[in-house]
Short mmCIF file of N, CA and C in Angstrom, two decimals:
data_model
loop_
_atom_site.label_atom_id
_atom_site.label_comp_id
_atom_site.label_asym_id
_atom_site.label_seq_id
_atom_site.Cartn_x
_atom_site.Cartn_y
_atom_site.Cartn_z
N UNK A 1 -19.67 -83.37 -31.37
CA UNK A 1 -19.20 -82.64 -32.52
C UNK A 1 -18.91 -81.18 -32.18
N UNK A 2 -19.68 -80.59 -31.27
CA UNK A 2 -19.48 -79.22 -30.82
C UNK A 2 -19.35 -79.23 -29.29
N UNK A 3 -18.18 -79.63 -28.76
CA UNK A 3 -18.03 -79.79 -27.31
C UNK A 3 -18.20 -78.50 -26.52
N UNK A 4 -17.76 -77.37 -27.08
CA UNK A 4 -17.89 -76.09 -26.37
C UNK A 4 -19.36 -75.70 -26.20
N UNK A 5 -20.15 -75.96 -27.22
CA UNK A 5 -21.58 -75.66 -27.15
C UNK A 5 -22.29 -76.68 -26.27
N UNK A 6 -21.88 -77.94 -26.37
CA UNK A 6 -22.51 -79.00 -25.57
C UNK A 6 -22.32 -78.77 -24.07
N UNK A 7 -21.22 -78.10 -23.69
CA UNK A 7 -20.98 -77.80 -22.27
C UNK A 7 -22.09 -76.92 -21.69
N UNK A 8 -22.69 -76.09 -22.53
CA UNK A 8 -23.70 -75.15 -22.07
C UNK A 8 -25.13 -75.67 -22.23
N UNK A 9 -25.26 -76.89 -22.71
CA UNK A 9 -26.58 -77.50 -22.89
C UNK A 9 -27.19 -77.74 -21.51
N UNK A 10 -28.41 -77.25 -21.29
CA UNK A 10 -29.09 -77.45 -20.01
C UNK A 10 -29.77 -78.81 -20.03
N UNK A 11 -29.46 -79.64 -19.04
CA UNK A 11 -30.02 -80.99 -19.04
C UNK A 11 -31.50 -81.01 -18.67
N UNK A 12 -31.98 -79.92 -18.13
CA UNK A 12 -33.40 -79.86 -17.78
C UNK A 12 -34.20 -79.26 -18.92
N UNK A 13 -35.40 -79.78 -19.11
CA UNK A 13 -36.25 -79.35 -20.22
C UNK A 13 -36.69 -77.90 -20.06
N UNK A 14 -37.04 -77.52 -18.85
CA UNK A 14 -37.47 -76.15 -18.57
C UNK A 14 -36.85 -75.70 -17.26
N UNK A 15 -37.11 -74.47 -16.91
CA UNK A 15 -36.60 -73.95 -15.63
C UNK A 15 -37.23 -74.67 -14.44
N UNK A 16 -38.37 -75.33 -14.69
CA UNK A 16 -39.05 -76.02 -13.60
C UNK A 16 -38.51 -77.44 -13.39
N UNK A 17 -37.53 -77.84 -14.20
CA UNK A 17 -36.85 -79.13 -14.08
C UNK A 17 -37.81 -80.31 -14.12
N UNK A 18 -38.68 -80.30 -15.11
CA UNK A 18 -39.68 -81.36 -15.23
C UNK A 18 -39.10 -82.62 -15.87
N UNK A 19 -38.25 -82.46 -16.85
CA UNK A 19 -37.76 -83.61 -17.60
C UNK A 19 -36.25 -83.45 -17.83
N UNK A 20 -35.49 -84.50 -17.58
CA UNK A 20 -34.04 -84.45 -17.75
C UNK A 20 -33.70 -84.81 -19.20
N UNK A 21 -32.78 -84.04 -19.80
CA UNK A 21 -32.37 -84.25 -21.19
C UNK A 21 -30.89 -84.61 -21.23
N UNK A 22 -30.50 -85.29 -22.27
CA UNK A 22 -29.11 -85.66 -22.47
C UNK A 22 -28.58 -84.91 -23.70
N UNK A 23 -27.48 -84.14 -23.57
CA UNK A 23 -26.99 -83.38 -24.73
C UNK A 23 -26.51 -84.26 -25.88
N UNK A 24 -26.16 -85.51 -25.58
CA UNK A 24 -25.69 -86.42 -26.63
C UNK A 24 -26.83 -86.94 -27.50
N UNK A 25 -28.06 -86.76 -27.05
CA UNK A 25 -29.23 -87.16 -27.83
C UNK A 25 -29.65 -86.06 -28.81
N UNK A 26 -29.15 -84.86 -28.59
CA UNK A 26 -29.53 -83.73 -29.44
C UNK A 26 -28.76 -83.75 -30.75
N UNK A 27 -29.45 -83.42 -31.83
CA UNK A 27 -28.83 -83.36 -33.15
C UNK A 27 -28.53 -81.89 -33.46
N UNK A 28 -27.32 -81.61 -33.93
CA UNK A 28 -26.91 -80.21 -34.10
C UNK A 28 -27.68 -79.48 -35.19
N UNK A 29 -28.38 -80.19 -36.06
CA UNK A 29 -29.20 -79.53 -37.09
C UNK A 29 -30.66 -79.41 -36.66
N UNK A 30 -30.94 -79.79 -35.43
CA UNK A 30 -32.31 -79.80 -34.93
C UNK A 30 -32.88 -78.39 -34.81
N UNK A 31 -34.16 -78.27 -35.13
CA UNK A 31 -34.88 -77.01 -35.02
C UNK A 31 -35.52 -76.86 -33.63
N UNK A 32 -35.21 -77.79 -32.76
CA UNK A 32 -35.80 -77.83 -31.42
C UNK A 32 -35.21 -76.73 -30.53
N UNK A 33 -36.06 -76.11 -29.75
CA UNK A 33 -35.63 -75.06 -28.84
C UNK A 33 -35.36 -75.68 -27.47
N UNK A 34 -34.16 -75.44 -26.94
CA UNK A 34 -33.77 -76.00 -25.65
C UNK A 34 -33.21 -74.91 -24.75
N UNK A 35 -32.97 -75.27 -23.50
CA UNK A 35 -32.41 -74.34 -22.53
C UNK A 35 -30.89 -74.46 -22.55
N UNK A 36 -30.22 -73.34 -22.30
CA UNK A 36 -28.76 -73.29 -22.24
C UNK A 36 -28.36 -72.58 -20.96
N UNK A 37 -27.20 -72.96 -20.41
CA UNK A 37 -26.67 -72.33 -19.19
C UNK A 37 -25.20 -72.01 -19.45
N UNK A 38 -24.81 -70.73 -19.30
CA UNK A 38 -23.41 -70.36 -19.51
C UNK A 38 -22.61 -70.60 -18.23
N UNK A 39 -21.30 -70.41 -18.30
CA UNK A 39 -20.45 -70.66 -17.13
C UNK A 39 -20.70 -69.67 -16.00
N UNK A 40 -21.35 -68.55 -16.31
CA UNK A 40 -21.71 -67.56 -15.29
C UNK A 40 -23.06 -67.87 -14.64
N UNK A 41 -23.77 -68.86 -15.18
CA UNK A 41 -25.05 -69.27 -14.61
C UNK A 41 -26.27 -68.63 -15.25
N UNK A 42 -26.09 -67.86 -16.31
CA UNK A 42 -27.23 -67.26 -17.01
C UNK A 42 -27.95 -68.32 -17.83
N UNK A 43 -29.28 -68.30 -17.80
CA UNK A 43 -30.09 -69.29 -18.52
C UNK A 43 -30.85 -68.59 -19.64
N UNK A 44 -30.89 -69.22 -20.81
CA UNK A 44 -31.68 -68.69 -21.93
C UNK A 44 -32.15 -69.84 -22.81
N UNK A 45 -33.13 -69.56 -23.65
CA UNK A 45 -33.72 -70.55 -24.55
C UNK A 45 -33.35 -70.18 -25.99
N UNK A 46 -32.90 -71.20 -26.75
CA UNK A 46 -32.54 -70.97 -28.15
C UNK A 46 -32.58 -72.29 -28.91
N UNK A 47 -32.84 -72.21 -30.21
CA UNK A 47 -32.86 -73.41 -31.05
C UNK A 47 -31.44 -73.95 -31.21
N UNK A 48 -31.32 -75.28 -31.24
CA UNK A 48 -30.01 -75.93 -31.34
C UNK A 48 -29.29 -75.53 -32.62
N UNK A 49 -29.98 -75.60 -33.76
CA UNK A 49 -29.33 -75.29 -35.04
C UNK A 49 -28.86 -73.84 -35.12
N UNK A 50 -29.62 -72.91 -34.53
CA UNK A 50 -29.21 -71.50 -34.54
C UNK A 50 -27.99 -71.29 -33.65
N UNK A 51 -27.96 -71.99 -32.55
CA UNK A 51 -26.83 -71.89 -31.63
C UNK A 51 -25.55 -72.36 -32.31
N UNK A 52 -25.64 -73.45 -33.05
CA UNK A 52 -24.48 -74.00 -33.76
C UNK A 52 -24.10 -73.09 -34.93
N UNK A 53 -25.09 -72.64 -35.68
CA UNK A 53 -24.86 -71.81 -36.87
C UNK A 53 -24.25 -70.45 -36.51
N UNK A 54 -24.84 -69.77 -35.52
CA UNK A 54 -24.39 -68.43 -35.15
C UNK A 54 -23.13 -68.45 -34.30
N UNK A 55 -22.96 -69.51 -33.54
CA UNK A 55 -21.79 -69.61 -32.66
C UNK A 55 -21.83 -68.64 -31.50
N UNK A 56 -22.97 -68.01 -31.30
CA UNK A 56 -23.10 -67.05 -30.21
C UNK A 56 -23.45 -67.78 -28.92
N UNK A 57 -23.06 -67.19 -27.83
CA UNK A 57 -23.35 -67.78 -26.54
C UNK A 57 -24.40 -66.99 -25.78
N UNK A 58 -24.15 -66.85 -24.52
CA UNK A 58 -25.07 -66.19 -23.60
C UNK A 58 -25.27 -64.72 -23.99
N UNK A 59 -26.51 -64.31 -24.12
CA UNK A 59 -26.81 -62.93 -24.50
C UNK A 59 -26.41 -61.95 -23.40
N UNK A 60 -26.58 -62.38 -22.15
CA UNK A 60 -26.24 -61.50 -21.03
C UNK A 60 -24.73 -61.25 -20.99
N UNK A 61 -23.95 -62.32 -21.12
CA UNK A 61 -22.49 -62.16 -21.14
C UNK A 61 -22.04 -61.38 -22.37
N UNK A 62 -22.70 -61.61 -23.49
CA UNK A 62 -22.38 -60.91 -24.73
C UNK A 62 -22.66 -59.41 -24.58
N UNK A 63 -23.73 -59.10 -23.87
CA UNK A 63 -24.08 -57.69 -23.63
C UNK A 63 -22.96 -57.01 -22.83
N UNK A 64 -22.41 -57.72 -21.83
CA UNK A 64 -21.31 -57.15 -21.05
C UNK A 64 -20.06 -56.98 -21.91
N UNK A 65 -19.85 -57.88 -22.87
CA UNK A 65 -18.69 -57.77 -23.75
C UNK A 65 -18.85 -56.62 -24.73
N UNK A 66 -20.08 -56.20 -25.02
CA UNK A 66 -20.35 -55.10 -25.94
C UNK A 66 -20.72 -53.83 -25.18
N UNK A 67 -20.39 -53.76 -23.91
CA UNK A 67 -20.85 -52.65 -23.08
C UNK A 67 -20.13 -51.34 -23.40
N UNK A 68 -20.79 -50.25 -23.05
CA UNK A 68 -20.22 -48.91 -23.22
C UNK A 68 -18.96 -48.79 -22.37
N UNK A 69 -19.02 -49.31 -21.15
CA UNK A 69 -17.89 -49.18 -20.23
C UNK A 69 -16.63 -49.83 -20.79
N UNK A 70 -16.79 -50.94 -21.47
CA UNK A 70 -15.64 -51.66 -22.02
C UNK A 70 -15.12 -51.01 -23.30
N UNK A 71 -16.02 -50.61 -24.20
CA UNK A 71 -15.61 -50.11 -25.51
C UNK A 71 -15.41 -48.60 -25.58
N UNK A 72 -16.03 -47.85 -24.67
CA UNK A 72 -15.92 -46.40 -24.73
C UNK A 72 -15.91 -45.82 -23.31
N UNK A 73 -14.82 -46.01 -22.57
CA UNK A 73 -14.79 -45.57 -21.17
C UNK A 73 -14.95 -44.07 -20.98
N UNK A 74 -14.56 -43.26 -21.97
CA UNK A 74 -14.72 -41.81 -21.86
C UNK A 74 -16.20 -41.43 -21.80
N UNK A 75 -17.00 -42.05 -22.63
CA UNK A 75 -18.44 -41.79 -22.62
C UNK A 75 -19.07 -42.38 -21.37
N UNK A 76 -18.58 -43.53 -20.93
CA UNK A 76 -19.12 -44.18 -19.73
C UNK A 76 -18.98 -43.27 -18.51
N UNK A 77 -17.96 -42.44 -18.50
CA UNK A 77 -17.77 -41.50 -17.38
C UNK A 77 -18.90 -40.47 -17.33
N UNK A 78 -19.52 -40.19 -18.48
CA UNK A 78 -20.59 -39.19 -18.55
C UNK A 78 -21.98 -39.78 -18.32
N UNK A 79 -22.07 -41.07 -18.05
CA UNK A 79 -23.34 -41.74 -17.78
C UNK A 79 -23.96 -41.15 -16.52
N UNK A 80 -25.23 -40.76 -16.58
CA UNK A 80 -25.89 -40.17 -15.41
C UNK A 80 -26.04 -41.24 -14.33
N UNK A 81 -25.62 -40.95 -13.10
CA UNK A 81 -25.61 -41.97 -12.05
C UNK A 81 -26.98 -42.41 -11.54
N UNK A 82 -28.00 -41.54 -11.64
CA UNK A 82 -29.30 -41.90 -11.05
C UNK A 82 -30.47 -41.92 -12.02
N UNK A 83 -30.51 -41.02 -12.98
CA UNK A 83 -31.70 -40.88 -13.84
C UNK A 83 -31.98 -42.10 -14.71
N UNK A 84 -30.96 -42.80 -15.17
CA UNK A 84 -31.18 -43.97 -16.01
C UNK A 84 -31.79 -45.11 -15.21
N UNK A 85 -31.44 -45.21 -13.95
CA UNK A 85 -32.00 -46.26 -13.10
C UNK A 85 -33.48 -46.00 -12.85
N UNK A 86 -33.83 -44.74 -12.62
CA UNK A 86 -35.23 -44.38 -12.35
C UNK A 86 -36.12 -44.62 -13.57
N UNK A 87 -35.64 -44.24 -14.74
CA UNK A 87 -36.45 -44.30 -15.95
C UNK A 87 -36.43 -45.68 -16.59
N UNK A 88 -35.25 -46.25 -16.77
CA UNK A 88 -35.12 -47.49 -17.55
C UNK A 88 -34.83 -48.72 -16.71
N UNK A 89 -34.43 -48.54 -15.45
CA UNK A 89 -34.05 -49.67 -14.63
C UNK A 89 -32.62 -50.12 -14.91
N UNK A 90 -31.91 -49.41 -15.77
CA UNK A 90 -30.52 -49.72 -16.08
C UNK A 90 -29.65 -48.93 -15.12
N UNK A 91 -28.78 -49.62 -14.43
CA UNK A 91 -28.01 -48.94 -13.40
C UNK A 91 -26.64 -48.45 -13.85
N UNK A 92 -25.98 -49.19 -14.72
CA UNK A 92 -24.60 -48.84 -15.07
C UNK A 92 -24.36 -48.95 -16.58
N UNK A 93 -23.29 -48.30 -17.06
CA UNK A 93 -22.93 -48.46 -18.47
C UNK A 93 -22.41 -49.86 -18.80
N UNK A 94 -22.02 -50.61 -17.77
CA UNK A 94 -21.58 -51.99 -17.98
C UNK A 94 -22.74 -52.87 -18.46
N UNK A 95 -23.96 -52.48 -18.13
CA UNK A 95 -25.16 -53.25 -18.51
C UNK A 95 -25.74 -52.80 -19.84
N UNK A 96 -25.16 -51.78 -20.45
CA UNK A 96 -25.73 -51.20 -21.66
C UNK A 96 -24.82 -51.45 -22.86
N UNK A 97 -25.39 -52.01 -23.91
CA UNK A 97 -24.64 -52.33 -25.13
C UNK A 97 -24.37 -51.07 -25.95
N UNK A 98 -23.28 -51.10 -26.68
CA UNK A 98 -22.94 -49.98 -27.57
C UNK A 98 -23.94 -49.86 -28.72
N UNK A 99 -24.68 -50.94 -28.99
CA UNK A 99 -25.66 -50.96 -30.09
C UNK A 99 -27.06 -50.59 -29.62
N UNK A 100 -27.20 -50.19 -28.38
CA UNK A 100 -28.52 -49.88 -27.81
C UNK A 100 -29.12 -48.65 -28.48
N UNK A 101 -30.37 -48.74 -28.91
CA UNK A 101 -31.06 -47.62 -29.56
C UNK A 101 -31.92 -46.82 -28.60
N UNK A 102 -31.81 -47.10 -27.31
CA UNK A 102 -32.58 -46.37 -26.30
C UNK A 102 -31.91 -45.03 -25.99
N UNK A 103 -32.74 -44.09 -25.56
CA UNK A 103 -32.21 -42.79 -25.12
C UNK A 103 -31.88 -42.89 -23.64
N UNK A 104 -30.71 -42.41 -23.27
CA UNK A 104 -30.26 -42.45 -21.88
C UNK A 104 -29.87 -41.05 -21.43
N UNK A 105 -29.75 -40.88 -20.13
CA UNK A 105 -29.35 -39.59 -19.56
C UNK A 105 -27.84 -39.54 -19.45
N UNK A 106 -27.27 -38.37 -19.75
CA UNK A 106 -25.83 -38.15 -19.69
C UNK A 106 -25.55 -36.85 -18.94
N UNK A 107 -24.35 -36.75 -18.35
CA UNK A 107 -23.89 -35.52 -17.70
C UNK A 107 -22.62 -35.10 -18.42
N UNK A 108 -22.63 -33.91 -19.01
CA UNK A 108 -21.48 -33.43 -19.77
C UNK A 108 -20.27 -33.28 -18.85
N UNK A 109 -19.13 -33.77 -19.29
CA UNK A 109 -17.90 -33.68 -18.52
C UNK A 109 -17.32 -32.28 -18.49
N UNK A 110 -17.69 -31.44 -19.47
CA UNK A 110 -17.16 -30.08 -19.54
C UNK A 110 -18.00 -29.09 -18.73
N UNK A 111 -19.32 -29.08 -19.01
CA UNK A 111 -20.17 -28.04 -18.41
C UNK A 111 -21.13 -28.55 -17.34
N UNK A 112 -21.28 -29.87 -17.21
CA UNK A 112 -22.18 -30.43 -16.20
C UNK A 112 -23.64 -30.47 -16.62
N UNK A 113 -23.93 -30.11 -17.86
CA UNK A 113 -25.31 -30.12 -18.37
C UNK A 113 -25.83 -31.55 -18.46
N UNK A 114 -27.08 -31.77 -18.02
CA UNK A 114 -27.73 -33.07 -18.11
C UNK A 114 -28.61 -33.10 -19.36
N UNK A 115 -28.48 -34.15 -20.16
CA UNK A 115 -29.24 -34.25 -21.39
C UNK A 115 -29.48 -35.70 -21.76
N UNK A 116 -30.48 -35.92 -22.67
CA UNK A 116 -30.79 -37.25 -23.15
C UNK A 116 -30.24 -37.41 -24.57
N UNK A 117 -29.70 -38.60 -24.83
CA UNK A 117 -29.21 -38.92 -26.17
C UNK A 117 -29.21 -40.43 -26.34
N UNK A 118 -29.30 -40.89 -27.59
CA UNK A 118 -29.26 -42.33 -27.85
C UNK A 118 -27.87 -42.88 -27.55
N UNK A 119 -27.84 -44.05 -26.93
CA UNK A 119 -26.58 -44.67 -26.54
C UNK A 119 -25.72 -44.95 -27.77
N UNK A 120 -26.33 -45.51 -28.80
CA UNK A 120 -25.60 -45.84 -30.03
C UNK A 120 -25.00 -44.58 -30.66
N UNK A 121 -25.77 -43.50 -30.69
CA UNK A 121 -25.30 -42.24 -31.27
C UNK A 121 -24.13 -41.66 -30.47
N UNK A 122 -24.21 -41.77 -29.14
CA UNK A 122 -23.11 -41.30 -28.30
C UNK A 122 -21.85 -42.11 -28.57
N UNK A 123 -22.01 -43.41 -28.70
CA UNK A 123 -20.86 -44.28 -28.94
C UNK A 123 -20.21 -43.98 -30.29
N UNK A 124 -21.02 -43.69 -31.29
CA UNK A 124 -20.51 -43.41 -32.64
C UNK A 124 -20.04 -41.97 -32.81
N UNK A 125 -20.25 -41.13 -31.78
CA UNK A 125 -19.81 -39.74 -31.83
C UNK A 125 -20.78 -38.80 -32.51
N UNK A 126 -21.98 -39.29 -32.82
CA UNK A 126 -22.98 -38.46 -33.51
C UNK A 126 -23.74 -37.55 -32.56
N UNK A 127 -23.81 -37.90 -31.28
CA UNK A 127 -24.55 -37.09 -30.31
C UNK A 127 -23.58 -36.57 -29.24
N UNK A 128 -23.66 -35.27 -29.00
CA UNK A 128 -22.81 -34.64 -28.00
C UNK A 128 -23.66 -33.70 -27.15
N UNK A 129 -23.05 -33.10 -26.16
CA UNK A 129 -23.76 -32.18 -25.27
C UNK A 129 -24.32 -31.01 -26.09
N UNK A 130 -25.64 -30.78 -26.01
CA UNK A 130 -26.22 -29.67 -26.79
C UNK A 130 -25.79 -28.29 -26.30
N UNK A 131 -25.31 -28.18 -25.06
CA UNK A 131 -24.84 -26.88 -24.57
C UNK A 131 -23.45 -26.56 -25.11
N UNK A 132 -22.58 -27.56 -25.12
CA UNK A 132 -21.21 -27.36 -25.61
C UNK A 132 -21.13 -27.37 -27.13
N UNK A 133 -21.97 -28.19 -27.75
CA UNK A 133 -21.98 -28.33 -29.21
C UNK A 133 -23.39 -28.06 -29.73
N UNK A 134 -23.79 -26.78 -29.85
CA UNK A 134 -25.15 -26.50 -30.33
C UNK A 134 -25.34 -27.02 -31.75
N UNK A 135 -26.56 -27.45 -32.07
CA UNK A 135 -26.81 -28.00 -33.41
C UNK A 135 -26.61 -26.94 -34.49
N UNK A 136 -26.07 -27.38 -35.62
CA UNK A 136 -25.84 -26.47 -36.74
C UNK A 136 -27.15 -26.20 -37.46
N UNK A 137 -27.30 -25.00 -38.04
CA UNK A 137 -28.53 -24.70 -38.78
C UNK A 137 -28.68 -25.62 -39.98
N UNK A 138 -29.90 -25.91 -40.31
CA UNK A 138 -30.19 -26.80 -41.43
C UNK A 138 -29.95 -26.11 -42.76
N UNK A 139 -29.54 -26.88 -43.74
CA UNK A 139 -29.30 -26.37 -45.09
C UNK A 139 -30.61 -25.92 -45.71
N UNK A 140 -31.68 -26.61 -45.40
CA UNK A 140 -32.99 -26.29 -45.97
C UNK A 140 -33.41 -24.86 -45.61
N UNK A 141 -33.13 -24.47 -44.36
CA UNK A 141 -33.49 -23.13 -43.91
C UNK A 141 -32.70 -22.08 -44.71
N UNK A 142 -31.45 -22.36 -44.97
CA UNK A 142 -30.63 -21.44 -45.75
C UNK A 142 -31.18 -21.30 -47.17
N UNK A 143 -31.63 -22.41 -47.76
CA UNK A 143 -32.20 -22.36 -49.11
C UNK A 143 -33.45 -21.50 -49.14
N UNK A 144 -34.30 -21.65 -48.10
CA UNK A 144 -35.53 -20.86 -48.03
C UNK A 144 -35.20 -19.37 -47.94
N UNK A 145 -34.19 -19.03 -47.15
CA UNK A 145 -33.79 -17.62 -47.03
C UNK A 145 -33.29 -17.09 -48.37
N UNK A 146 -32.54 -17.90 -49.11
CA UNK A 146 -32.04 -17.49 -50.42
C UNK A 146 -33.19 -17.25 -51.39
N UNK A 147 -34.19 -18.12 -51.37
CA UNK A 147 -35.35 -17.94 -52.24
C UNK A 147 -36.12 -16.68 -51.87
N UNK A 148 -36.24 -16.41 -50.58
CA UNK A 148 -36.95 -15.22 -50.12
C UNK A 148 -36.21 -13.96 -50.60
N UNK A 149 -34.88 -13.96 -50.50
CA UNK A 149 -34.10 -12.82 -50.97
C UNK A 149 -34.24 -12.65 -52.49
N UNK A 150 -34.27 -13.76 -53.21
CA UNK A 150 -34.45 -13.71 -54.66
C UNK A 150 -35.79 -13.07 -55.00
N UNK A 151 -36.83 -13.47 -54.28
CA UNK A 151 -38.15 -12.93 -54.51
C UNK A 151 -38.16 -11.43 -54.24
N UNK A 152 -37.52 -11.00 -53.15
CA UNK A 152 -37.49 -9.58 -52.81
C UNK A 152 -36.75 -8.75 -53.85
N UNK A 153 -35.78 -9.36 -54.51
CA UNK A 153 -35.02 -8.65 -55.53
C UNK A 153 -35.83 -8.41 -56.80
N UNK A 154 -36.84 -9.23 -57.00
CA UNK A 154 -37.67 -9.07 -58.20
C UNK A 154 -38.52 -7.81 -58.05
N UNK A 155 -38.48 -6.98 -59.05
CA UNK A 155 -39.15 -5.69 -58.97
C UNK A 155 -40.66 -5.80 -59.15
N UNK A 156 -41.09 -6.68 -59.99
CA UNK A 156 -42.51 -6.77 -60.31
C UNK A 156 -43.18 -7.81 -59.42
N UNK A 157 -44.08 -7.40 -58.55
CA UNK A 157 -44.77 -8.33 -57.66
C UNK A 157 -45.77 -9.21 -58.40
N UNK A 158 -46.13 -8.81 -59.62
CA UNK A 158 -47.07 -9.60 -60.40
C UNK A 158 -46.44 -10.89 -60.92
N UNK A 159 -45.16 -11.07 -60.70
CA UNK A 159 -44.46 -12.26 -61.18
C UNK A 159 -45.04 -13.53 -60.56
N UNK A 160 -45.74 -13.41 -59.45
CA UNK A 160 -46.35 -14.56 -58.78
C UNK A 160 -47.33 -15.26 -59.71
N UNK A 161 -47.99 -14.51 -60.57
CA UNK A 161 -49.02 -15.08 -61.43
C UNK A 161 -48.46 -15.63 -62.74
N UNK A 162 -47.19 -15.52 -62.95
CA UNK A 162 -46.60 -16.04 -64.17
C UNK A 162 -46.46 -17.56 -64.10
N UNK A 163 -46.52 -18.21 -65.25
CA UNK A 163 -46.43 -19.66 -65.31
C UNK A 163 -45.04 -20.17 -64.96
N UNK A 164 -44.03 -19.46 -65.36
CA UNK A 164 -42.66 -19.95 -65.18
C UNK A 164 -41.98 -19.37 -63.94
N UNK A 165 -42.72 -19.16 -62.89
CA UNK A 165 -42.15 -18.62 -61.65
C UNK A 165 -41.07 -19.54 -61.09
N UNK A 166 -41.36 -20.83 -61.12
CA UNK A 166 -40.40 -21.81 -60.59
C UNK A 166 -39.07 -21.71 -61.36
N UNK A 167 -39.15 -21.53 -62.66
CA UNK A 167 -37.95 -21.39 -63.49
C UNK A 167 -37.16 -20.14 -63.14
N UNK A 168 -37.87 -19.04 -62.85
CA UNK A 168 -37.18 -17.80 -62.49
C UNK A 168 -36.43 -17.97 -61.18
N UNK A 169 -37.05 -18.67 -60.22
CA UNK A 169 -36.37 -18.90 -58.95
C UNK A 169 -35.11 -19.73 -59.16
N UNK A 170 -35.22 -20.78 -59.97
CA UNK A 170 -34.07 -21.65 -60.23
C UNK A 170 -32.95 -20.89 -60.92
N UNK A 171 -33.30 -20.01 -61.86
CA UNK A 171 -32.29 -19.24 -62.59
C UNK A 171 -31.55 -18.30 -61.64
N UNK A 172 -32.26 -17.69 -60.71
CA UNK A 172 -31.65 -16.73 -59.79
C UNK A 172 -30.91 -17.40 -58.63
N UNK A 173 -31.17 -18.69 -58.39
CA UNK A 173 -30.47 -19.38 -57.30
C UNK A 173 -28.99 -19.52 -57.62
N UNK A 174 -28.69 -19.70 -58.85
CA UNK A 174 -27.31 -19.77 -59.30
C UNK A 174 -26.79 -21.11 -59.19
#
């Protein structure tokens, strides 16, 4: 019924090849977990019904299809050549998914600055070189400064003890 999926059915029960299985005996709605082998030779374990329902194949091959190198070659050029291998064991952007939430090392193409940023954030454009694009000041800090200036403008320092101090601040904020 699902010939493309049946092609990847591993006839062996486990990696130790203890028991031979026949893909034609498997029921596509089965909750049984079996081994699968893709055309590249990657082996993984997954339930039959989930494999049929999701239609997804090999996770390793899928990771390469979702890689930074394939989807965002400009960012892949900024991938640090050595630090990611030392820290994470990941050697190339081809091995890293665009959806990865891990922090990786990058080398800025403009200034050469080395920095850490989340892979997903870099792919989405949310994270950039902190030297070339310094972070903008927070709005909260600006609000605090405005409140401080409002307080300084008030002539009577005894206003702190009044019940409606919060209201006075709100009125002067504008």
